[in-house]
Amino acid sequence: MDTQDNKQLAGAKIDVINQYTGEKWYYSDIVKEHFFKPRNILLDAPVDGEYDATGMVGSPACGDMMNMWIKVDRDTGRIKDLKWKTFGCGSAIAATSMYSVMLTENNGLTVDEALKIKPQHIMVRLGGLPNRKIHCSVLADKAFQKTANDYYRNTGQNEKIVVEGARVIDDRLNITDKDIEEAVLEGAQTLEEVQKKLKVGVGLSEEAITDIEQLIRFYAEKYYG
Amino acid sequence: MDHAAATPLDSRVFSAMTPYLTAEFGNAGSLYREGRRTKDAVDTARTTIADILGAHADEIIFTSGGTEGDTMALAGVARAYADKGRHIISTTIEHHAVLHTLDALKKEGFEITLVPVGQDGIVDPKEIERALRADTILVSVMYANNEIGTIQPIAEIGKIVRKYRATKTDLSSGPFFHTDACQAAGYLDLNVIKLNTDMLVLNGSKIYGPKGSGVLYLRRGTRMRPIIFGGAQEGKRRAGTENVAGIVGLATALQIANDEREKESARLEDLRHYFISRLTREIHRTVLNGDPTRRLPNNINVSILDIEGEATLLYLDAHGIACSTGSACTSESLDPSHVILALGRPYEYAHASIRFTIGRSTTRDEIDKVMEVLPEVVKTLRRISPITVSEDATGMSHPEAFAGEGLRVKATSKNYK
């Protein structure tokens, strides 16, 4: 009887058994709640200008992708609305759902405050994630960093743009080599196309232009050569 | 619906094993009566299996399962012939038991050629023929793939390898031909004469037999260095006290699988056809991975585009439906399925792949139940997804999302002229 009870108890708690490692994963009730009923999903394609900023990132670790959109109150600087979509696993869905709640609850955080929310804070609110799945939640804050950068660029607060691990090409507009790489991956092939995508070009120094042209050639060769 | 991962133990197999887990505990190596009785049981099992494979009893080596059999065949034979040559040929879609053994052999100085498969998931025997060299000692091609179920032309490849071997002046220099038949057992003909193989690996856990049991068939005249050292069991090729219950269980399971093979295969083939046609008809943008007919009767592997496999799996699990996925999220290494990528598909295909493997207990009702639930799950998850992958995609849909992350693939941006 005891054994049977234990078995049932253990059986009820295990949510996933890894097909290769046999590792058992347990998801908290909060994780399940957010996984099965994710909050703040973008349901309809946004019309131009509906959101103040957007960002899309991919995870090099597992290949998940995430897209995020925000509306910011111009007077208070607070996030009025945050919507997202993901091509990602259960943990990524639950973590991003919780993250979207954390940024918008109680009248919303300012963009600057929101940038201080780290994966470990999401984890606490979720009641933990299996060890191997923690990296899934990193995508939410990465997507937001990119969205925030877009917001700062759109509102002329270029000095606030943060791009990790990248080299700044134009320090006035905070354009980095990562931005050039992204523009090329989006299909830009010439200096003009890259400038159009990044809204740069006016007043750029000769030096920066040479630098950008070189980067365009480098990334075009890398990805399409 | 995950029979390719594990099958339940057949009650007839369990009954056959029970005495050797209880009263008959003798060591098959002991000379007194108890030992002799268990030795008889092992011998009978060996003959049963040899008969089914069309082999001699001394060509059967009992192992602890498929992984050990593959490792033993590849590492054991490669090391035995290292002085004759150091080149080994295999394919890009092999099980990790083969691929990782080959990785280890590479570190020992062997040179590995992995032949690609077509988009249908089947290797072209001519590609194997082209890869053969004077110093090739081993060729390893799986009989049927564990993820997408595609059946490889083993007999034909075996013939090519044998023909090539016959042209050599030193006939004992190989190449020898190994096939991992773990997924094929129970569905395909295992006769090693017809298949022209020198080594063939089977295990119990895929054929309603016990886990931890397996067989390596090693053709007479093929030398092998042991990978496990100790006593003189299994003709000094695999040391360790015999797992008598496992061996008896494996032989019983293989006998049953072989007896029921044709009837059960025909039944599952009908169900497979029914399932695949419903999946592709009722869930748009669902692509079958692997050839539609040259595949195991029990294997259904589809990529449901734009949604991630682990999420699908968890939603299905909540409805009591078990399946598996090639998504990176559930894999050991966080790498997406190497098999789906080997079909020339982008990683989003692998990430979105779902495998159902049906078996003896599967009925049409169960498939109907999946089809009641799955379309809704797909609808929900597609609403969450930011991507739309093209059905004939060979490149990633949004490479720009990975900027600065050291992306190692070539991009195929729609906008790039």
XYZ file of C-alpha atoms in Angstrom:
642
model
C 0.000 0.000 0.000
C 2.756 2.361 1.012
C 4.725 1.596 -2.117
C 1.668 2.159 -4.249
C 1.039 5.538 -2.635
C 4.627 6.587 -3.099
C 4.517 5.515 -6.687
C 1.412 7.541 -7.332
C 2.849 10.521 -5.552
C 6.079 10.378 -7.526
C 4.169 9.727 -10.720
C 2.025 12.777 -10.178
C 5.005 15.061 -9.737
C 7.117 14.048 -12.718
C 6.177 16.097 -15.737
C 8.754 15.129 -18.296
C 11.336 12.385 -18.473
C 14.113 13.339 -20.838
C 14.067 10.877 -23.685
C 17.852 10.615 -23.825
C 19.131 11.133 -20.310
C 16.218 9.745 -18.335
C 16.425 12.908 -16.249
C 13.107 13.733 -14.575
C 11.718 17.222 -14.840
C 9.247 18.717 -12.471
C 7.324 21.849 -13.324
C 5.774 23.950 -10.598
C 2.055 24.641 -10.702
C 2.810 28.259 -11.594
C 4.958 27.139 -14.526
C 2.144 24.897 -15.730
C -0.420 27.632 -15.278
C 1.602 30.033 -17.430
C 2.508 27.341 -19.924
C -1.060 26.277 -20.564
C -2.478 29.794 -20.298
C 0.243 32.185 -21.405
C -0.435 35.876 -20.691
C 0.050 38.805 -23.055
C 0.412 36.869 -26.295
C 0.231 39.067 -29.385
C -2.794 37.718 -31.189
C -3.195 40.005 -34.188
C -0.433 41.290 -36.411
C 0.303 44.843 -35.241
C -0.459 47.758 -37.552
C 2.298 50.264 -38.269
C 2.907 52.518 -35.300
C 0.679 50.538 -32.950
C 3.634 49.656 -30.731
C 6.457 51.956 -29.735
C 9.195 49.372 -30.122
C 9.859 45.772 -31.059
C 12.700 43.247 -30.956
C 13.344 39.708 -32.113
C 16.070 37.435 -30.799
C 17.152 33.848 -31.186
C 18.859 31.620 -28.664
C 22.148 30.210 -29.887
C 21.912 27.452 -27.258
C 18.734 25.836 -28.492
C 17.439 27.737 -31.508
C 14.333 29.164 -29.872
C 13.090 32.484 -31.220
C 11.181 35.267 -29.585
C 9.540 38.473 -30.702
C 8.418 41.237 -28.326
C 6.456 44.484 -28.645
C 5.936 47.299 -26.133
C 3.783 50.378 -25.709
C 5.240 53.030 -23.415
C 3.350 55.845 -21.741
C 5.072 59.016 -22.982
C 4.283 60.978 -19.833
C 5.296 58.488 -17.160
C 7.754 56.395 -19.169
C 6.009 53.269 -17.907
C 5.351 50.156 -19.981
C 1.621 50.198 -20.730
C 1.557 47.031 -22.717
C 3.965 44.222 -23.512
C 3.133 41.545 -26.060
C 5.212 38.598 -27.215
C 5.342 35.518 -29.367
C 7.737 32.594 -29.216
C 8.907 29.579 -31.141
C 10.082 27.931 -27.995
C 9.558 25.164 -25.491
C 7.298 24.940 -22.462
C 9.779 26.632 -20.148
C 10.339 29.505 -22.577
C 6.592 30.051 -22.865
C 6.033 29.994 -19.101
C 9.044 32.211 -18.345
C 8.099 34.821 -20.924
C 4.492 34.843 -19.806
C 5.611 35.512 -16.225
C 8.126 38.123 -17.402
C 5.388 39.960 -19.307
C 3.297 40.029 -16.136
C 6.185 41.308 -14.022
C 6.856 44.214 -16.373
C 3.248 45.329 -16.729
C 1.671 44.649 -13.310
C 0.908 47.533 -10.881
C 0.809 50.166 -13.648
C 3.966 48.870 -15.242
C 7.695 49.403 -14.786
C 9.643 52.056 -16.636
C 11.876 50.723 -19.407
C 14.934 51.469 -17.262
C 13.465 49.576 -14.296
C 12.382 46.697 -16.499
C 15.935 46.217 -17.731
C 16.902 45.341 -14.159
C 14.637 42.267 -14.150
C 16.924 39.269 -14.599
C 16.215 35.589 -15.290
C 16.734 34.748 -11.615
C 13.861 37.076 -10.677
C 11.587 35.302 -13.178
C 12.710 32.006 -11.705
C 11.697 33.046 -8.194
C 8.250 34.081 -9.356
C 7.826 30.810 -11.268
C 8.765 28.704 -8.257
C 11.844 27.433 -10.084
C 12.566 25.665 -13.329
C 14.434 22.407 -13.968
C 18.178 23.150 -14.066
C 18.609 22.363 -17.713
C 15.708 24.600 -18.644
C 16.821 27.771 -16.910
C 18.514 29.086 -20.031
C 15.081 29.110 -21.714
C 14.025 32.055 -19.595
C 17.079 34.057 -20.625
C 15.472 34.680 -23.983
C 12.741 36.840 -22.451
C 15.135 39.409 -21.003
C 17.261 39.310 -24.147
C 14.221 40.019 -26.302
C 13.336 42.880 -23.994
C 16.863 44.354 -24.112
C 16.551 44.450 -27.865
C 13.071 45.957 -27.683
C 14.326 48.545 -25.206
C 17.196 49.412 -27.562
C 14.655 49.906 -30.327
C 12.643 52.122 -28.005
C 15.685 54.192 -27.035
C 16.668 54.561 -30.670
C 13.144 55.603 -31.655
C 13.017 58.189 -28.885
C 16.517 59.538 -29.440
C 17.959 58.176 -26.177
C 20.849 56.539 -28.016
C 23.163 56.772 -25.049
C 21.016 54.230 -23.201
C 21.377 51.527 -25.853
C 23.189 48.492 -24.520
C 24.432 45.780 -26.844
C 26.376 43.103 -25.078
C 29.588 41.816 -26.538
C 29.488 44.134 -29.514
C 31.825 46.777 -30.934
C 30.447 50.295 -31.270
C 30.890 51.676 -34.803
C 29.109 54.985 -34.292
C 29.211 56.151 -30.692
C 26.797 59.012 -31.228
C 24.000 56.698 -32.345
C 25.386 53.645 -30.541
C 25.427 51.529 -33.689
C 27.405 48.303 -33.255
C 28.775 45.586 -35.479
C 25.888 43.413 -34.259
C 23.428 45.870 -35.800
C 25.228 45.664 -39.140
C 25.255 41.869 -38.957
C 21.543 41.843 -38.268
C 20.810 44.211 -41.157
C 22.773 41.964 -43.520
C 20.946 38.891 -42.229
C 17.707 40.726 -42.924
C 18.806 41.093 -46.512
C 20.544 44.469 -46.713
C 23.443 44.415 -49.165
C 24.572 47.979 -49.669
C 25.534 50.858 -47.423
C 22.303 52.632 -48.355
C 20.166 49.640 -47.438
C 21.915 49.228 -44.118
C 21.565 52.948 -43.386
C 17.880 52.761 -44.197
C 17.396 49.845 -41.847
C 19.365 51.403 -39.011
C 18.249 54.961 -39.629
C 21.891 56.045 -39.773
C 23.937 57.871 -42.319
C 23.354 61.516 -41.636
C 26.566 63.078 -40.469
C 28.427 59.786 -40.271
C 32.170 60.174 -40.511
C 34.146 58.880 -43.508
C 35.833 56.495 -41.131
C 32.599 54.964 -39.825
C 31.282 54.542 -43.359
C 34.394 52.613 -44.419
C 34.025 50.498 -41.308
C 30.359 49.736 -42.050
C 31.097 48.893 -45.676
C 33.769 46.478 -44.582
C 31.412 44.814 -42.121
C 28.702 44.480 -44.787
C 31.183 42.700 -47.062
C 32.358 40.484 -44.207
C 28.881 39.356 -43.143
C 27.616 38.985 -46.725
C 30.563 36.693 -47.420
C 29.996 34.795 -44.151
C 26.296 34.099 -44.594
C 25.746 34.134 -48.326
C 29.185 33.482 -49.803
C 2.638 6.180 -28.699
C 6.336 5.989 -28.131
C 7.036 2.321 -28.808
C 10.389 3.073 -30.454
C 11.626 4.327 -27.082
C 10.482 1.298 -25.140
C 7.974 -1.523 -25.401
C 6.156 -3.200 -22.524
C 7.363 -6.658 -21.546
C 5.235 -9.342 -23.212
C 3.584 -11.527 -20.554
C 4.774 -14.657 -22.375
C 8.326 -13.329 -22.172
C 7.902 -12.585 -18.501
C 6.715 -16.149 -17.833
C 9.702 -17.565 -19.685
C 12.059 -15.397 -17.649
C 10.516 -15.898 -14.218
C 12.229 -19.214 -13.332
C 15.639 -17.632 -13.959
C 14.865 -14.743 -11.660
C 13.804 -17.093 -8.859
C 14.613 -20.792 -8.496
C 17.116 -21.166 -11.334
C 19.824 -18.877 -10.055
C 22.794 -21.060 -10.985
C 25.825 -19.591 -12.705
C 25.929 -20.902 -16.263
C 29.658 -21.328 -15.788
C 29.318 -23.819 -12.917
C 29.673 -27.506 -13.629
C 27.140 -28.851 -11.134
C 23.503 -29.421 -11.950
C 22.180 -25.900 -11.229
C 24.829 -24.421 -13.449
C 24.203 -26.925 -16.194
C 20.486 -26.139 -16.208
C 21.063 -22.440 -16.731
C 23.743 -23.162 -19.306
C 21.198 -25.279 -21.190
C 18.773 -22.355 -21.113
C 21.423 -20.006 -22.519
C 22.361 -22.523 -25.220
C 18.723 -22.993 -26.232
C 18.246 -19.222 -26.434
C 21.374 -18.939 -28.548
C 20.126 -21.566 -30.996
C 16.689 -19.955 -31.203
C 18.201 -16.606 -32.103
C 20.746 -18.133 -34.493
C 17.920 -19.916 -36.349
C 15.943 -16.701 -36.760
C 19.004 -14.866 -38.088
C 20.080 -17.758 -40.316
C 23.331 -17.880 -38.371
C 25.456 -20.417 -36.489
C 25.067 -20.544 -32.715
C 28.715 -19.592 -32.197
C 28.104 -16.381 -34.152
C 25.719 -15.098 -31.467
C 27.204 -12.954 -28.683
C 24.942 -11.855 -25.851
C 25.319 -8.235 -24.750
C 23.641 -5.789 -22.410
C 21.741 -4.098 -25.240
C 21.962 -2.207 -28.505
C 24.529 0.334 -27.391
C 26.951 -2.307 -26.193
C 26.433 -4.353 -29.358
C 27.167 -1.388 -31.624
C 30.176 -0.267 -29.590
C 31.546 -3.799 -29.497
C 31.066 -4.344 -33.222
C 32.633 -1.057 -34.275
C 35.393 -0.568 -31.724
C 36.128 -4.301 -31.421
C 36.419 -4.953 -35.145
C 38.140 -1.644 -35.994
C 40.848 -2.296 -33.416
C 41.319 -5.878 -34.630
C 41.933 -4.684 -38.202
C 43.755 -1.440 -37.486
C 46.922 -2.838 -39.070
C 45.027 -3.465 -42.332
C 43.487 -0.025 -42.664
C 42.001 2.818 -40.689
C 39.082 4.014 -42.761
C 35.464 3.539 -41.650
C 32.298 4.457 -43.569
C 28.927 5.209 -41.985
C 25.987 7.575 -42.502
C 24.833 10.894 -41.078
C 21.617 9.442 -39.625
C 23.017 6.670 -37.407
C 22.065 6.286 -33.767
C 24.371 7.987 -31.265
C 25.552 4.515 -30.193
C 27.255 4.347 -33.584
C 28.117 8.018 -34.137
C 29.667 8.518 -30.719
C 31.644 5.270 -30.975
C 32.977 6.547 -34.299
C 33.903 9.849 -32.618
C 35.899 7.877 -30.070
C 37.568 5.815 -32.808
C 38.489 9.020 -34.613
C 40.468 10.016 -31.546
C 42.252 6.660 -31.776
C 43.416 7.598 -35.269
C 40.703 6.112 -37.469
C 39.352 8.162 -40.340
C 35.569 8.376 -40.600
C 33.502 9.141 -43.706
C 29.827 9.862 -43.054
C 27.782 9.423 -46.208
C 24.763 11.748 -46.452
C 21.200 10.586 -47.083
C 18.681 11.979 -49.555
C 15.731 14.125 -48.519
C 13.782 10.849 -48.272
C 16.082 9.744 -45.432
C 17.531 6.847 -47.396
C 21.179 6.330 -48.248
C 22.088 5.702 -51.866
C 24.177 2.481 -52.052
C 26.208 4.075 -54.845
C 27.355 6.734 -52.362
C 28.707 3.966 -50.126
C 30.380 2.384 -53.127
C 32.039 5.692 -54.015
C 33.314 6.109 -50.459
C 35.038 2.683 -50.369
C 38.837 2.796 -50.367
C 41.645 0.280 -50.220
C 42.091 1.049 -46.518
C 38.379 0.818 -45.605
C 37.968 -1.830 -42.912
C 34.402 -1.200 -41.777
C 31.071 -0.036 -43.171
C 28.184 0.604 -40.790
C 24.660 1.435 -41.941
C 21.575 1.102 -39.765
C 18.779 -1.185 -40.967
C 15.985 1.231 -40.061
C 16.288 4.676 -38.554
C 15.090 5.170 -34.988
C 13.689 8.675 -35.521
C 12.112 8.642 -38.954
C 11.870 4.879 -39.517
C 13.350 4.903 -43.011
C 14.552 1.491 -44.164
C 18.028 1.379 -45.656
C 18.927 -0.901 -48.576
C 21.065 -3.166 -46.388
C 21.174 -6.232 -48.657
C 22.321 -4.101 -51.573
C 24.967 -2.270 -49.549
C 26.109 -5.606 -48.101
C 26.540 -6.947 -51.607
C 28.623 -3.931 -52.631
C 30.858 -4.257 -49.574
C 31.317 -7.970 -50.162
C 32.100 -7.480 -53.843
C 34.676 -4.861 -52.961
C 36.252 -7.149 -50.386
C 36.542 -9.893 -53.016
C 38.644 -7.631 -55.239
C 41.337 -7.290 -52.588
C 44.419 -9.467 -52.596
C 44.351 -9.719 -48.808
C 40.834 -11.074 -48.296
C 41.165 -10.819 -44.542
C 41.582 -7.043 -44.663
C 37.897 -6.169 -44.885
C 35.875 -4.129 -45.305
C 33.308 -5.734 -42.990
C 29.697 -4.684 -42.879
C 27.798 -3.868 -39.694
C 24.136 -2.998 -39.307
C 22.253 -1.737 -36.279
C 18.933 -3.565 -36.548
C 17.451 -2.574 -33.166
C 14.473 -0.739 -34.660
C 14.025 -3.191 -37.526
C 13.557 -6.278 -35.362
C 9.958 -7.396 -35.290
C 9.177 -5.676 -38.593
C 11.837 -6.659 -41.132
C 13.549 -9.847 -42.250
C 16.632 -10.405 -40.090
C 18.255 -13.156 -42.156
C 21.946 -12.265 -42.226
C 22.609 -14.368 -45.338
C 20.051 -12.402 -47.335
C 21.214 -9.138 -45.808
C 24.898 -9.801 -46.554
C 25.991 -8.456 -43.190
C 28.997 -9.481 -41.135
C 27.653 -7.944 -37.953
C 24.116 -7.265 -36.836
C 22.921 -5.788 -33.559
C 19.600 -6.367 -31.803
C 18.180 -5.596 -28.399
C 15.342 -6.819 -26.264
C 13.738 -3.593 -25.150
C 12.337 -2.679 -28.581
C 10.671 -6.050 -29.156
C 8.598 -6.453 -25.995
C 11.566 -8.138 -24.314
C 13.596 -7.147 -21.256
C 15.762 -4.019 -21.124
C 19.450 -4.727 -20.650
C 19.460 -7.607 -23.123
C 20.924 -7.681 -26.605
C 22.737 -9.637 -29.261
C 25.652 -9.068 -31.561
C 25.770 -11.392 -34.528
C 29.413 -11.705 -35.627
C 30.035 -13.693 -38.783
C 32.627 -16.472 -38.549
C 35.957 -15.261 -39.844
C 35.459 -11.702 -38.594
C 37.944 -10.928 -35.869
C 37.044 -8.741 -32.923
C 38.933 -7.455 -29.917
C 36.882 -7.580 -26.722
C 35.902 -4.274 -25.163
C 35.039 -5.893 -21.818
C 37.647 -8.060 -20.110
C 37.309 -10.868 -17.598
C 36.088 -14.445 -17.858
C 35.863 -16.630 -20.953
C 32.133 -16.228 -21.541
C 30.713 -15.826 -25.063
C 33.699 -17.461 -26.699
C 36.107 -15.117 -24.880
C 34.537 -12.209 -26.720
C 32.314 -10.764 -23.992
C 33.302 -11.390 -20.399
C 30.844 -11.351 -17.511
C 28.371 -13.757 -15.940
C 25.505 -14.437 -18.311
C 22.290 -12.486 -17.726
C 20.319 -15.718 -17.988
C 16.835 -14.292 -17.469
C 17.591 -11.502 -19.943
C 18.950 -13.934 -22.503
C 15.963 -16.269 -22.203
C 13.623 -13.259 -22.357
C 15.332 -11.863 -25.432
C 15.136 -15.184 -27.290
C 11.468 -15.626 -26.380
C 10.653 -12.062 -27.415
C 12.470 -12.414 -30.722
C 10.730 -15.722 -31.423
C 7.313 -14.154 -30.789
C 8.165 -11.039 -32.799
C 9.363 -13.182 -35.663
C 6.271 -15.425 -35.614
C 3.899 -12.441 -35.575
C 5.993 -10.236 -37.808
C 4.064 -10.344 -41.060
C 0.625 -10.105 -39.554
C 1.543 -7.331 -37.120
C 3.479 -5.390 -39.755
C 0.495 -5.428 -42.106
C -1.824 -4.262 -39.316
C 0.485 -1.417 -38.277
C 1.128 -0.383 -41.861
C -2.597 0.217 -42.298
C -2.721 2.228 -39.084
C 0.374 4.197 -40.068
C -1.149 5.077 -43.410
C -4.376 6.127 -41.711
C -2.525 8.256 -39.154
C -0.225 9.980 -41.648
C -3.022 10.804 -44.053
C -5.139 12.272 -41.268
C -2.199 14.292 -39.904
C -1.223 15.782 -43.231
C -4.809 16.349 -44.339
C -6.257 17.768 -41.131
C -3.329 19.817 -39.868
C -2.135 22.040 -42.665
C 1.587 22.725 -42.985
C 2.473 19.342 -41.539
C 5.328 17.661 -43.371
C 6.175 13.964 -43.153
C 9.850 13.354 -42.412
C 11.337 10.462 -44.357
C 10.089 8.362 -47.221
C 6.309 7.700 -47.046
C 6.492 3.965 -47.797
C 10.056 2.765 -47.314
C 9.718 3.198 -43.549
C 8.953 0.991 -40.566
C 5.266 0.105 -40.235
C 5.230 1.644 -36.751
C 6.880 5.017 -37.440
C 5.145 8.342 -37.959
C 7.431 11.397 -37.844
C 6.141 14.794 -38.872
C 7.264 18.378 -38.543
C 4.298 20.500 -37.586
C 5.719 23.751 -38.878
C 6.119 26.858 -36.722
C 5.559 25.155 -33.381
C 8.173 23.776 -31.081
C 8.175 20.044 -30.370
C 8.595 20.064 -26.595
C 5.656 22.431 -26.165
C 3.520 20.165 -28.371
C 4.698 17.135 -26.418
C 3.747 18.694 -23.074
C 0.315 19.771 -24.310
C -0.303 16.235 -25.629
C 0.999 14.747 -22.403
C -1.604 16.766 -20.517
C -4.162 14.822 -22.575
C -2.483 11.528 -21.700
C -0.778 11.089 -25.061
C 2.915 10.142 -25.108
C 5.192 10.798 -28.056
C 8.698 12.086 -28.661
C 10.364 15.019 -30.415
C 13.561 15.922 -32.247
C 13.477 19.351 -30.641
C 16.675 20.649 -29.120
C 14.852 21.372 -25.878
C 14.561 17.766 -24.810
C 17.857 16.493 -26.109
C 20.886 15.726 -24.039
C 23.098 18.269 -25.739
C 20.441 20.870 -26.576
C 21.198 20.112 -30.230
C 18.237 19.559 -32.508
C 17.839 16.141 -34.133
C 20.809 15.318 -36.364
C 18.562 13.052 -38.406
C 16.096 15.761 -39.466
C 18.998 18.124 -40.213
C 20.588 15.353 -42.308
C 17.502 15.428 -44.535
C 18.626 18.911 -45.622
C 15.991 20.611 -43.502
C 16.620 23.741 -41.432
C 16.779 23.465 -37.669
C 13.202 24.771 -37.341
C 12.066 21.500 -38.916
C 13.959 19.474 -36.352
C 12.704 21.721 -33.582
C 9.138 21.146 -34.771
C 9.358 17.405 -35.303
C 7.107 14.984 -33.477
C 7.492 11.225 -33.562
C 4.705 8.763 -32.885
C 5.699 5.120 -32.834
C 2.792 2.723 -32.635
C 2.846 -0.872 -31.428
C 0.946 -3.999 -30.477
C -1.468 -2.179 -28.200
C -2.242 0.654 -30.624
C -5.730 0.790 -32.076
C -7.450 3.048 -34.564
C -9.403 4.534 -31.651
C -6.180 5.760 -30.085
C -5.178 7.481 -33.299
C -8.629 9.050 -33.478
C -8.100 10.337 -29.947
C -4.823 11.996 -30.935
C -6.537 13.571 -33.909
C -9.266 14.919 -31.646
C -6.713 16.739 -29.510
C -3.762 17.588 -31.721
C -5.365 20.065 -34.156
C -6.452 22.238 -31.207
C -2.996 22.052 -29.610
C -1.429 23.082 -32.903
C -3.847 25.974 -33.248
C -3.004 27.242 -29.765
C 0.746 26.988 -30.239
C 0.710 28.504 -33.706
C -0.994 31.560 -32.256
C 1.976 31.912 -29.935
C 4.575 31.439 -32.673
C 6.275 34.396 -34.357
C 7.543 32.423 -37.337
C 6.199 30.976 -40.557
C 8.534 28.392 -42.004
C 8.239 27.631 -45.673
C 7.313 24.049 -46.487
C 10.256 23.584 -48.815
C 12.661 25.452 -46.555
C 16.300 24.500 -46.525
C 17.499 27.527 -44.556
C 16.499 29.306 -41.359
C 13.476 31.570 -41.400
C 14.829 34.463 -39.303
C 18.628 34.337 -39.244
C 18.749 38.027 -38.258
C 17.421 37.084 -34.813
C 20.740 35.383 -34.157
C 22.975 38.352 -35.027
C 26.042 38.500 -32.832
C 25.548 34.957 -31.580
C 28.152 33.346 -33.784
C 25.663 31.715 -36.121
C 27.432 28.953 -37.995
C 24.961 28.260 -40.795
C 24.541 29.870 -44.185
C 21.571 32.191 -44.400
C 18.985 32.179 -47.151
C 17.219 35.468 -46.607
C 14.196 35.933 -48.811
C 15.285 39.504 -49.420
C 18.789 38.643 -50.454
C 19.191 38.777 -54.219
